[in-house]
PDB file of C-alpha atoms in Angstrom:
ATOM      1  CA  UNK A   1    -193.931  34.251 179.893  1.00  0.00           C
ATOM      2  CA  UNK A   2    -192.331  32.280 177.311  1.00  0.00           C
ATOM      3  CA  UNK A   3    -193.697  29.856 175.141  1.00  0.00           C
ATOM      4  CA  UNK A   4    -192.668  26.830 173.060  1.00  0.00           C
ATOM      5  CA  UNK A   5    -192.853  25.947 169.734  1.00  0.00           C
ATOM      6  CA  UNK A   6    -194.359  22.127 169.684  1.00  0.00           C
ATOM      7  CA  UNK A   7    -192.110  19.771 168.212  1.00  0.00           C
ATOM      8  CA  UNK A   8    -193.205  17.147 165.779  1.00  0.00           C
ATOM      9  CA  UNK A   9    -192.194  13.294 165.904  1.00  0.00           C
ATOM     10  CA  UNK A  10    -190.596  12.022 163.326  1.00  0.00           C
ATOM     11  CA  UNK A  11    -191.798   9.188 162.427  1.00  0.00           C
ATOM     12  CA  UNK A  12    -190.471   5.898 162.885  1.00  0.00           C
ATOM     13  CA  UNK A  13    -189.146   3.414 159.931  1.00  0.00           C
ATOM     14  CA  UNK A  14    -190.962  -0.243 161.004  1.00  0.00           C
ATOM     15  CA  UNK A  15    -188.279  -2.503 160.611  1.00  0.00           C
ATOM     16  CA  UNK A  16    -187.920  -4.617 157.491  1.00  0.00           C
ATOM     17  CA  UNK A  17    -189.291  -8.872 158.159  1.00  0.00           C
ATOM     18  CA  UNK A  18    -186.945 -10.505 158.637  1.00  0.00           C
ATOM     19  CA  UNK A  19    -188.617 -12.445 155.689  1.00  0.00           C
ATOM     20  CA  UNK A  20    -187.975  -9.983 153.772  1.00  0.00           C
ATOM     21  CA  UNK A  21    -185.085  -9.695 154.353  1.00  0.00           C
ATOM     22  CA  UNK A  22    -183.461 -13.117 154.173  1.00  0.00           C
ATOM     23  CA  UNK A  23    -185.393 -13.104 150.543  1.00  0.00           C
ATOM     24  CA  UNK A  24    -183.894  -9.785 149.616  1.00  0.00           C
ATOM     25  CA  UNK A  25    -180.506 -11.177 150.847  1.00  0.00           C
ATOM     26  CA  UNK A  26    -180.911 -14.147 148.441  1.00  0.00           C
ATOM     27  CA  UNK A  27    -182.242 -12.575 145.482  1.00  0.00           C
ATOM     28  CA  UNK A  28    -179.638  -9.689 145.877  1.00  0.00           C
ATOM     29  CA  UNK A  29    -176.645 -12.930 145.682  1.00  0.00           C
ATOM     30  CA  UNK A  30    -178.447 -14.761 143.513  1.00  0.00           C
ATOM     31  CA  UNK A  31    -178.472 -12.089 140.469  1.00  0.00           C
ATOM     32  CA  UNK A  32    -174.742 -11.569 141.516  1.00  0.00           C
ATOM     33  CA  UNK A  33    -174.025 -15.174 140.485  1.00  0.00           C
ATOM     34  CA  UNK A  34    -174.543 -13.681 136.691  1.00  0.00           C
ATOM     35  CA  UNK A  35    -171.109 -11.518 136.784  1.00  0.00           C
ATOM     36  CA  UNK A  36    -169.200 -13.712 134.969  1.00  0.00           C
ATOM     37  CA  UNK A  37    -171.209 -13.489 131.594  1.00  0.00           C
ATOM     38  CA  UNK A  38    -167.759 -12.365 131.072  1.00  0.00           C
ATOM     39  CA  UNK A  39    -165.103 -14.238 131.655  1.00  0.00           C
ATOM     40  CA  UNK A  40    -165.143 -16.385 128.734  1.00  0.00           C
ATOM     41  CA  UNK A  41    -163.673 -13.853 126.248  1.00  0.00           C
ATOM     42  CA  UNK A  42    -161.524 -12.831 129.540  1.00  0.00           C
ATOM     43  CA  UNK A  43    -160.216 -15.845 129.082  1.00  0.00           C
ATOM     44  CA  UNK A  44    -159.651 -16.027 125.169  1.00  0.00           C
ATOM     45  CA  UNK A  45    -155.983 -14.758 126.036  1.00  0.00           C
ATOM     46  CA  UNK A  46    -154.874 -16.416 128.720  1.00  0.00           C
ATOM     47  CA  UNK A  47    -156.347 -20.141 127.018  1.00  0.00           C
ATOM     48  CA  UNK A  48    -154.894 -19.430 123.769  1.00  0.00           C
ATOM     49  CA  UNK A  49    -151.035 -21.602 122.686  1.00  0.00           C
ATOM     50  CA  UNK A  50    -149.498 -18.323 122.510  1.00  0.00           C
ATOM     51  CA  UNK A  51    -149.699 -17.185 125.692  1.00  0.00           C
ATOM     52  CA  UNK A  52    -147.389 -17.770 127.406  1.00  0.00           C
ATOM     53  CA  UNK A  53    -144.801 -16.387 124.875  1.00  0.00           C
ATOM     54  CA  UNK A  54    -147.166 -13.693 124.042  1.00  0.00           C
ATOM     55  CA  UNK A  55    -146.966  -9.408 125.338  1.00  0.00           C
ATOM     56  CA  UNK A  56    -149.729 -10.009 127.982  1.00  0.00           C
ATOM     57  CA  UNK A  57    -151.401  -8.221 128.742  1.00  0.00           C
ATOM     58  CA  UNK A  58    -152.870  -9.934 131.756  1.00  0.00           C
ATOM     59  CA  UNK A  59    -155.407  -7.692 133.105  1.00  0.00           C
ATOM     60  CA  UNK A  60    -158.465  -9.886 130.998  1.00  0.00           C
ATOM     61  CA  UNK A  61    -157.289 -12.535 133.180  1.00  0.00           C
ATOM     62  CA  UNK A  62    -157.490 -11.396 136.929  1.00  0.00           C
ATOM     63  CA  UNK A  63    -160.076  -9.319 135.790  1.00  0.00           C
ATOM     64  CA  UNK A  64    -162.174 -13.272 135.008  1.00  0.00           C
ATOM     65  CA  UNK A  65    -160.368 -14.551 137.932  1.00  0.00           C
ATOM     66  CA  UNK A  66    -161.451 -12.093 140.035  1.00  0.00           C
ATOM     67  CA  UNK A  67    -165.606 -12.162 139.021  1.00  0.00           C
ATOM     68  CA  UNK A  68    -165.906 -15.925 139.444  1.00  0.00           C
ATOM     69  CA  UNK A  69    -164.201 -15.594 142.677  1.00  0.00           C
ATOM     70  CA  UNK A  70    -167.750 -13.299 143.508  1.00  0.00           C
ATOM     71  CA  UNK A  71    -170.034 -16.013 142.098  1.00  0.00           C
ATOM     72  CA  UNK A  72    -168.217 -18.829 144.175  1.00  0.00           C
ATOM     73  CA  UNK A  73    -168.840 -16.866 147.193  1.00  0.00           C
ATOM     74  CA  UNK A  74    -172.138 -15.731 145.833  1.00  0.00           C
ATOM     75  CA  UNK A  75    -173.345 -18.763 144.833  1.00  0.00           C
ATOM     76  CA  UNK A  76    -172.675 -20.387 148.831  1.00  0.00           C
ATOM     77  CA  UNK A  77    -174.322 -17.011 150.310  1.00  0.00           C
ATOM     78  CA  UNK A  78    -177.663 -18.053 148.176  1.00  0.00           C
ATOM     79  CA  UNK A  79    -177.723 -21.106 150.095  1.00  0.00           C
ATOM     80  CA  UNK A  80    -176.340 -20.422 153.118  1.00  0.00           C
ATOM     81  CA  UNK A  81    -178.644 -17.594 153.507  1.00  0.00           C
ATOM     82  CA  UNK A  82    -181.770 -19.522 152.015  1.00  0.00           C
ATOM     83  CA  UNK A  83    -180.922 -22.527 154.320  1.00  0.00           C
ATOM     84  CA  UNK A  84    -183.310 -20.808 157.740  1.00  0.00           C
ATOM     85  CA  UNK A  85    -186.205 -21.424 155.956  1.00  0.00           C
ATOM     86  CA  UNK A  86    -185.981 -24.397 153.254  1.00  0.00           C
ATOM     87  CA  UNK A  87    -184.836 -26.092 156.182  1.00  0.00           C
ATOM     88  CA  UNK A  88    -188.938 -25.904 157.827  1.00  0.00           C
ATOM     89  CA  UNK A  89    -189.550 -27.402 154.734  1.00  0.00           C
ATOM     90  CA  UNK A  90    -186.768 -30.353 154.533  1.00  0.00           C
ATOM     91  CA  UNK A  91    -183.548 -29.985 156.558  1.00  0.00           C
ATOM     92  CA  UNK A  92    -181.675 -32.902 154.528  1.00  0.00           C
ATOM     93  CA  UNK A  93    -182.782 -31.988 151.075  1.00  0.00           C
ATOM     94  CA  UNK A  94    -181.989 -27.746 152.584  1.00  0.00           C
ATOM     95  CA  UNK A  95    -178.683 -28.883 154.124  1.00  0.00           C
ATOM     96  CA  UNK A  96    -178.016 -31.064 150.557  1.00  0.00           C
ATOM     97  CA  UNK A  97    -178.345 -28.272 149.248  1.00  0.00           C
ATOM     98  CA  UNK A  98    -175.923 -25.484 150.701  1.00  0.00           C
ATOM     99  CA  UNK A  99    -173.301 -28.686 150.060  1.00  0.00           C
ATOM    100  CA  UNK A 100    -173.670 -28.800 146.519  1.00  0.00           C
ATOM    101  CA  UNK A 101    -172.735 -25.056 146.802  1.00  0.00           C
ATOM    102  CA  UNK A 102    -170.459 -25.447 148.522  1.00  0.00           C
ATOM    103  CA  UNK A 103    -168.542 -27.997 146.157  1.00  0.00           C
ATOM    104  CA  UNK A 104    -169.415 -25.769 142.663  1.00  0.00           C
ATOM    105  CA  UNK A 105    -167.848 -22.975 144.290  1.00  0.00           C
ATOM    106  CA  UNK A 106    -164.547 -25.224 144.959  1.00  0.00           C
ATOM    107  CA  UNK A 107    -164.462 -26.646 141.347  1.00  0.00           C
ATOM    108  CA  UNK A 108    -164.374 -22.644 140.929  1.00  0.00           C
ATOM    109  CA  UNK A 109    -161.668 -21.678 142.499  1.00  0.00           C
ATOM    110  CA  UNK A 110    -159.351 -24.784 141.650  1.00  0.00           C
ATOM    111  CA  UNK A 111    -160.722 -23.373 137.624  1.00  0.00           C
ATOM    112  CA  UNK A 112    -159.402 -20.105 139.108  1.00  0.00           C
ATOM    113  CA  UNK A 113    -156.039 -21.276 140.350  1.00  0.00           C
ATOM    114  CA  UNK A 114    -155.219 -22.864 136.976  1.00  0.00           C
ATOM    115  CA  UNK A 115    -155.101 -20.451 134.759  1.00  0.00           C
ATOM    116  CA  UNK A 116    -153.473 -17.645 137.095  1.00  0.00           C
ATOM    117  CA  UNK A 117    -151.223 -20.693 137.114  1.00  0.00           C
ATOM    118  CA  UNK A 118    -150.456 -20.123 133.417  1.00  0.00           C
ATOM    119  CA  UNK A 119    -150.850 -16.024 134.383  1.00  0.00           C
ATOM    120  CA  UNK A 120    -147.526 -16.589 137.057  1.00  0.00           C
ATOM    121  CA  UNK A 121    -145.523 -18.511 133.967  1.00  0.00           C
ATOM    122  CA  UNK A 122    -145.720 -16.181 131.742  1.00  0.00           C
ATOM    123  CA  UNK A 123    -144.975 -13.590 134.169  1.00  0.00           C
ATOM    124  CA  UNK A 124    -141.988 -16.081 134.950  1.00  0.00           C
ATOM    125  CA  UNK A 125    -140.290 -15.849 131.485  1.00  0.00           C
ATOM    126  CA  UNK A 126    -141.348 -19.584 131.164  1.00  0.00           C
ATOM    127  CA  UNK A 127    -141.263 -19.089 127.182  1.00  0.00           C
ATOM    128  CA  UNK A 128    -142.310 -21.989 125.205  1.00  0.00           C
ATOM    129  CA  UNK A 129    -140.755 -24.632 126.848  1.00  0.00           C
ATOM    130  CA  UNK A 130    -143.740 -24.895 129.664  1.00  0.00           C
ATOM    131  CA  UNK A 131    -146.133 -24.436 126.920  1.00  0.00           C
ATOM    132  CA  UNK A 132    -147.786 -28.498 127.379  1.00  0.00           C
ATOM    133  CA  UNK A 133    -148.417 -27.732 131.480  1.00  0.00           C
ATOM    134  CA  UNK A 134    -150.451 -24.529 130.183  1.00  0.00           C
ATOM    135  CA  UNK A 135    -152.035 -27.082 128.145  1.00  0.00           C
ATOM    136  CA  UNK A 136    -153.170 -29.462 130.596  1.00  0.00           C
ATOM    137  CA  UNK A 137    -153.397 -26.711 133.033  1.00  0.00           C
ATOM    138  CA  UNK A 138    -156.033 -25.022 130.657  1.00  0.00           C
ATOM    139  CA  UNK A 139    -157.729 -28.710 130.011  1.00  0.00           C
ATOM    140  CA  UNK A 140    -157.891 -28.606 133.513  1.00  0.00           C
ATOM    141  CA  UNK A 141    -160.530 -25.498 133.635  1.00  0.00           C
ATOM    142  CA  UNK A 142    -162.815 -26.690 131.117  1.00  0.00           C
ATOM    143  CA  UNK A 143    -163.165 -30.250 132.816  1.00  0.00           C
ATOM    144  CA  UNK A 144    -163.380 -28.378 136.399  1.00  0.00           C
ATOM    145  CA  UNK A 145    -165.684 -25.706 134.248  1.00  0.00           C
ATOM    146  CA  UNK A 146    -168.148 -28.789 133.035  1.00  0.00           C
ATOM    147  CA  UNK A 147    -168.420 -31.102 136.278  1.00  0.00           C
ATOM    148  CA  UNK A 148    -168.968 -27.618 138.323  1.00  0.00           C
ATOM    149  CA  UNK A 149    -169.969 -24.403 136.849  1.00  0.00           C
ATOM    150  CA  UNK A 150    -172.087 -27.286 133.718  1.00  0.00           C
ATOM    151  CA  UNK A 151    -172.980 -29.597 135.739  1.00  0.00           C
ATOM    152  CA  UNK A 152    -173.801 -28.978 139.640  1.00  0.00           C
ATOM    153  CA  UNK A 153    -176.213 -26.553 138.923  1.00  0.00           C
ATOM    154  CA  UNK A 154    -178.280 -29.411 137.828  1.00  0.00           C
ATOM    155  CA  UNK A 155    -178.330 -30.587 141.085  1.00  0.00           C
ATOM    156  CA  UNK A 156    -178.725 -26.743 143.089  1.00  0.00           C
ATOM    157  CA  UNK A 157    -181.947 -26.876 140.636  1.00  0.00           C
ATOM    158  CA  UNK A 158    -183.310 -30.102 141.877  1.00  0.00           C
ATOM    159  CA  UNK A 159    -182.991 -29.433 145.320  1.00  0.00           C
ATOM    160  CA  UNK A 160    -183.893 -26.274 146.155  1.00  0.00           C
ATOM    161  CA  UNK A 161    -186.758 -25.886 142.961  1.00  0.00           C
ATOM    162  CA  UNK A 162    -188.237 -29.752 144.857  1.00  0.00           C
ATOM    163  CA  UNK A 163    -188.118 -26.793 148.441  1.00  0.00           C
ATOM    164  CA  UNK A 164    -189.339 -24.153 146.684  1.00  0.00           C
ATOM    165  CA  UNK A 165    -192.013 -26.345 144.737  1.00  0.00           C
ATOM    166  CA  UNK A 166    -193.344 -28.180 148.007  1.00  0.00           C
ATOM    167  CA  UNK A 167    -193.382 -25.129 150.179  1.00  0.00           C
ATOM    168  CA  UNK A 168    -194.975 -22.746 147.855  1.00  0.00           C
ATOM    169  CA  UNK A 169    -192.895 -19.591 148.920  1.00  0.00           C
ATOM    170  CA  UNK A 170    -192.725 -18.495 144.845  1.00  0.00           C
ATOM    171  CA  UNK A 171    -194.663 -18.593 142.138  1.00  0.00           C
ATOM    172  CA  UNK A 172    -194.429 -22.583 141.414  1.00  0.00           C
ATOM    173  CA  UNK A 173    -193.694 -21.702 137.588  1.00  0.00           C
ATOM    174  CA  UNK A 174    -190.038 -20.665 139.382  1.00  0.00           C
ATOM    175  CA  UNK A 175    -188.522 -23.605 140.361  1.00  0.00           C
ATOM    176  CA  UNK A 176    -190.847 -26.139 137.543  1.00  0.00           C
ATOM    177  CA  UNK A 177    -188.193 -24.280 134.632  1.00  0.00           C
ATOM    178  CA  UNK A 178    -185.787 -24.913 137.209  1.00  0.00           C
ATOM    179  CA  UNK A 179    -186.167 -28.253 137.382  1.00  0.00           C
ATOM    180  CA  UNK A 180    -187.171 -29.328 133.512  1.00  0.00           C
ATOM    181  CA  UNK A 181    -184.218 -27.367 133.122  1.00  0.00           C
ATOM    182  CA  UNK A 182    -182.057 -29.587 135.045  1.00  0.00           C
ATOM    183  CA  UNK A 183    -181.835 -32.968 133.375  1.00  0.00           C
ATOM    184  CA  UNK A 184    -181.474 -31.071 130.383  1.00  0.00           C
ATOM    185  CA  UNK A 185    -177.940 -29.448 131.700  1.00  0.00           C
ATOM    186  CA  UNK A 186    -177.182 -32.879 132.569  1.00  0.00           C
ATOM    187  CA  UNK A 187    -178.280 -34.562 128.876  1.00  0.00           C
ATOM    188  CA  UNK A 188    -176.279 -31.809 127.397  1.00  0.00           C
ATOM    189  CA  UNK A 189    -172.592 -32.110 129.112  1.00  0.00           C
ATOM    190  CA  UNK A 190    -173.565 -35.830 128.626  1.00  0.00           C
ATOM    191  CA  UNK A 191    -173.515 -35.144 124.672  1.00  0.00           C
ATOM    192  CA  UNK A 192    -170.099 -31.919 126.397  1.00  0.00           C
ATOM    193  CA  UNK A 193    -168.489 -35.281 126.523  1.00  0.00           C
ATOM    194  CA  UNK A 194    -169.220 -38.188 124.028  1.00  0.00           C
ATOM    195  CA  UNK A 195    -167.943 -35.441 121.837  1.00  0.00           C
ATOM    196  CA  UNK A 196    -171.301 -34.646 120.017  1.00  0.00           C
ATOM    197  CA  UNK A 197    -170.919 -31.117 120.110  1.00  0.00           C
ATOM    198  CA  UNK A 198    -168.977 -28.559 121.407  1.00  0.00           C
ATOM    199  CA  UNK A 199    -169.102 -27.158 125.343  1.00  0.00           C
ATOM    200  CA  UNK A 200    -169.153 -23.432 123.736  1.00  0.00           C
ATOM    201  CA  UNK A 201    -171.531 -24.778 121.568  1.00  0.00           C
ATOM    202  CA  UNK A 202    -174.902 -22.613 119.958  1.00  0.00           C
ATOM    203  CA  UNK A 203    -176.863 -26.711 121.363  1.00  0.00           C
ATOM    204  CA  UNK A 204    -175.525 -26.492 124.874  1.00  0.00           C
ATOM    205  CA  UNK A 205    -176.163 -22.343 125.664  1.00  0.00           C
ATOM    206  CA  UNK A 206    -179.811 -23.013 124.646  1.00  0.00           C
ATOM    207  CA  UNK A 207    -179.517 -26.087 126.662  1.00  0.00           C
ATOM    208  CA  UNK A 208    -178.138 -24.156 129.974  1.00  0.00           C
ATOM    209  CA  UNK A 209    -181.005 -21.453 129.246  1.00  0.00           C
ATOM    210  CA  UNK A 210    -183.314 -23.294 131.365  1.00  0.00           C
ATOM    211  CA  UNK A 211    -181.024 -23.223 134.041  1.00  0.00           C
ATOM    212  CA  UNK A 212    -180.384 -19.975 133.957  1.00  0.00           C
ATOM    213  CA  UNK A 213    -183.840 -18.321 133.108  1.00  0.00           C
ATOM    214  CA  UNK A 214    -185.146 -20.601 137.086  1.00  0.00           C
ATOM    215  CA  UNK A 215    -181.361 -18.924 139.110  1.00  0.00           C
ATOM    216  CA  UNK A 216    -182.118 -14.864 137.078  1.00  0.00           C
ATOM    217  CA  UNK A 217    -185.863 -15.152 137.548  1.00  0.00           C
ATOM    218  CA  UNK A 218    -185.659 -16.381 141.537  1.00  0.00           C
ATOM    219  CA  UNK A 219    -183.283 -13.178 142.507  1.00  0.00           C
ATOM    220  CA  UNK A 220    -185.420 -11.021 140.716  1.00  0.00           C
ATOM    221  CA  UNK A 221    -188.410 -12.259 142.313  1.00  0.00           C
ATOM    222  CA  UNK A 222    -187.014 -12.114 145.733  1.00  0.00           C
ATOM    223  CA  UNK A 223    -185.744  -9.433 145.488  1.00  0.00           C
ATOM    224  CA  UNK A 224    -189.388  -7.418 143.902  1.00  0.00           C
ATOM    225  CA  UNK A 225    -191.480  -9.275 145.915  1.00  0.00           C
ATOM    226  CA  UNK A 226    -190.394 -11.683 148.184  1.00  0.00           C
ATOM    227  CA  UNK A 227    -191.592 -15.438 149.903  1.00  0.00           C
ATOM    228  CA  UNK A 228    -195.268 -15.740 149.170  1.00  0.00           C
ATOM    229  CA  UNK A 229    -197.610 -16.683 152.349  1.00  0.00           C
ATOM    230  CA  UNK A 230    -195.897 -20.580 153.300  1.00  0.00           C
ATOM    231  CA  UNK A 231    -197.307 -23.260 156.441  1.00  0.00           C
ATOM    232  CA  UNK A 232    -193.183 -23.052 156.950  1.00  0.00           C
ATOM    233  CA  UNK A 233    -193.269 -19.121 157.643  1.00  0.00           C
ATOM    234  CA  UNK A 234    -196.885 -18.406 158.622  1.00  0.00           C
ATOM    235  CA  UNK A 235    -195.764 -19.423 162.683  1.00  0.00           C
ATOM    236  CA  UNK A 236    -192.943 -17.700 161.744  1.00  0.00           C
ATOM    237  CA  UNK A 237    -193.499 -14.197 160.437  1.00  0.00           C
ATOM    238  CA  UNK A 238    -191.883 -11.885 162.440  1.00  0.00           C
ATOM    239  CA  UNK A 239    -188.656 -12.024 164.712  1.00  0.00           C
ATOM    240  CA  UNK A 240    -185.214 -13.794 164.374  1.00  0.00           C
ATOM    241  CA  UNK A 241    -184.785 -17.216 162.092  1.00  0.00           C
ATOM    242  CA  UNK A 242    -183.589 -19.826 163.413  1.00  0.00           C
TER     243      UNK A 242
END
């Protein structure tokens, strides 16, 4: 007579709540938008007057473009991932947030193309004769950066910040930082345009800190904690977000 050893059932891991998946994805994407921090140094060479006639290399400019591409795509991703949740608070504002994120990404891509065009000119041996074109492309990048990555985040903060503050999906101190930082950033950019201080200056960096703190802290909170219980999610705490 043979006996069969009892089998021990392996417990299956419970599926992750869809809201937790959403918050985790949004948090990771928000943190990814900070990978372009080194581009200020990486773009230093390609923006210099003697780049066209210099020996290169082009690696730093290409890496900067790659990092900014990640930022542009991650920025769109944050809005698309959060949209099914925050639209329950206000669909029009949530849709506007998607729109400003896409517009911001468009300015980033246009800026990347401007600087990489200079790389192409150098590789083609354009020489000093194309220095005027290169200077124009650098100026175009600077304006795109000023209008895009330096200004649109204020609109993003006002739109998403208002949604998260009213819904209570995260501690209200987080969107409050963004709501306070938005007008500070706009005023700083106006001052830059008026020549009161430089785009790359200590004052401009300090003015941008609240928005940076808002976006980074939001990303970390969504990764670690997820959404807080809220009336807009109570009705569908499980199941697919629609």
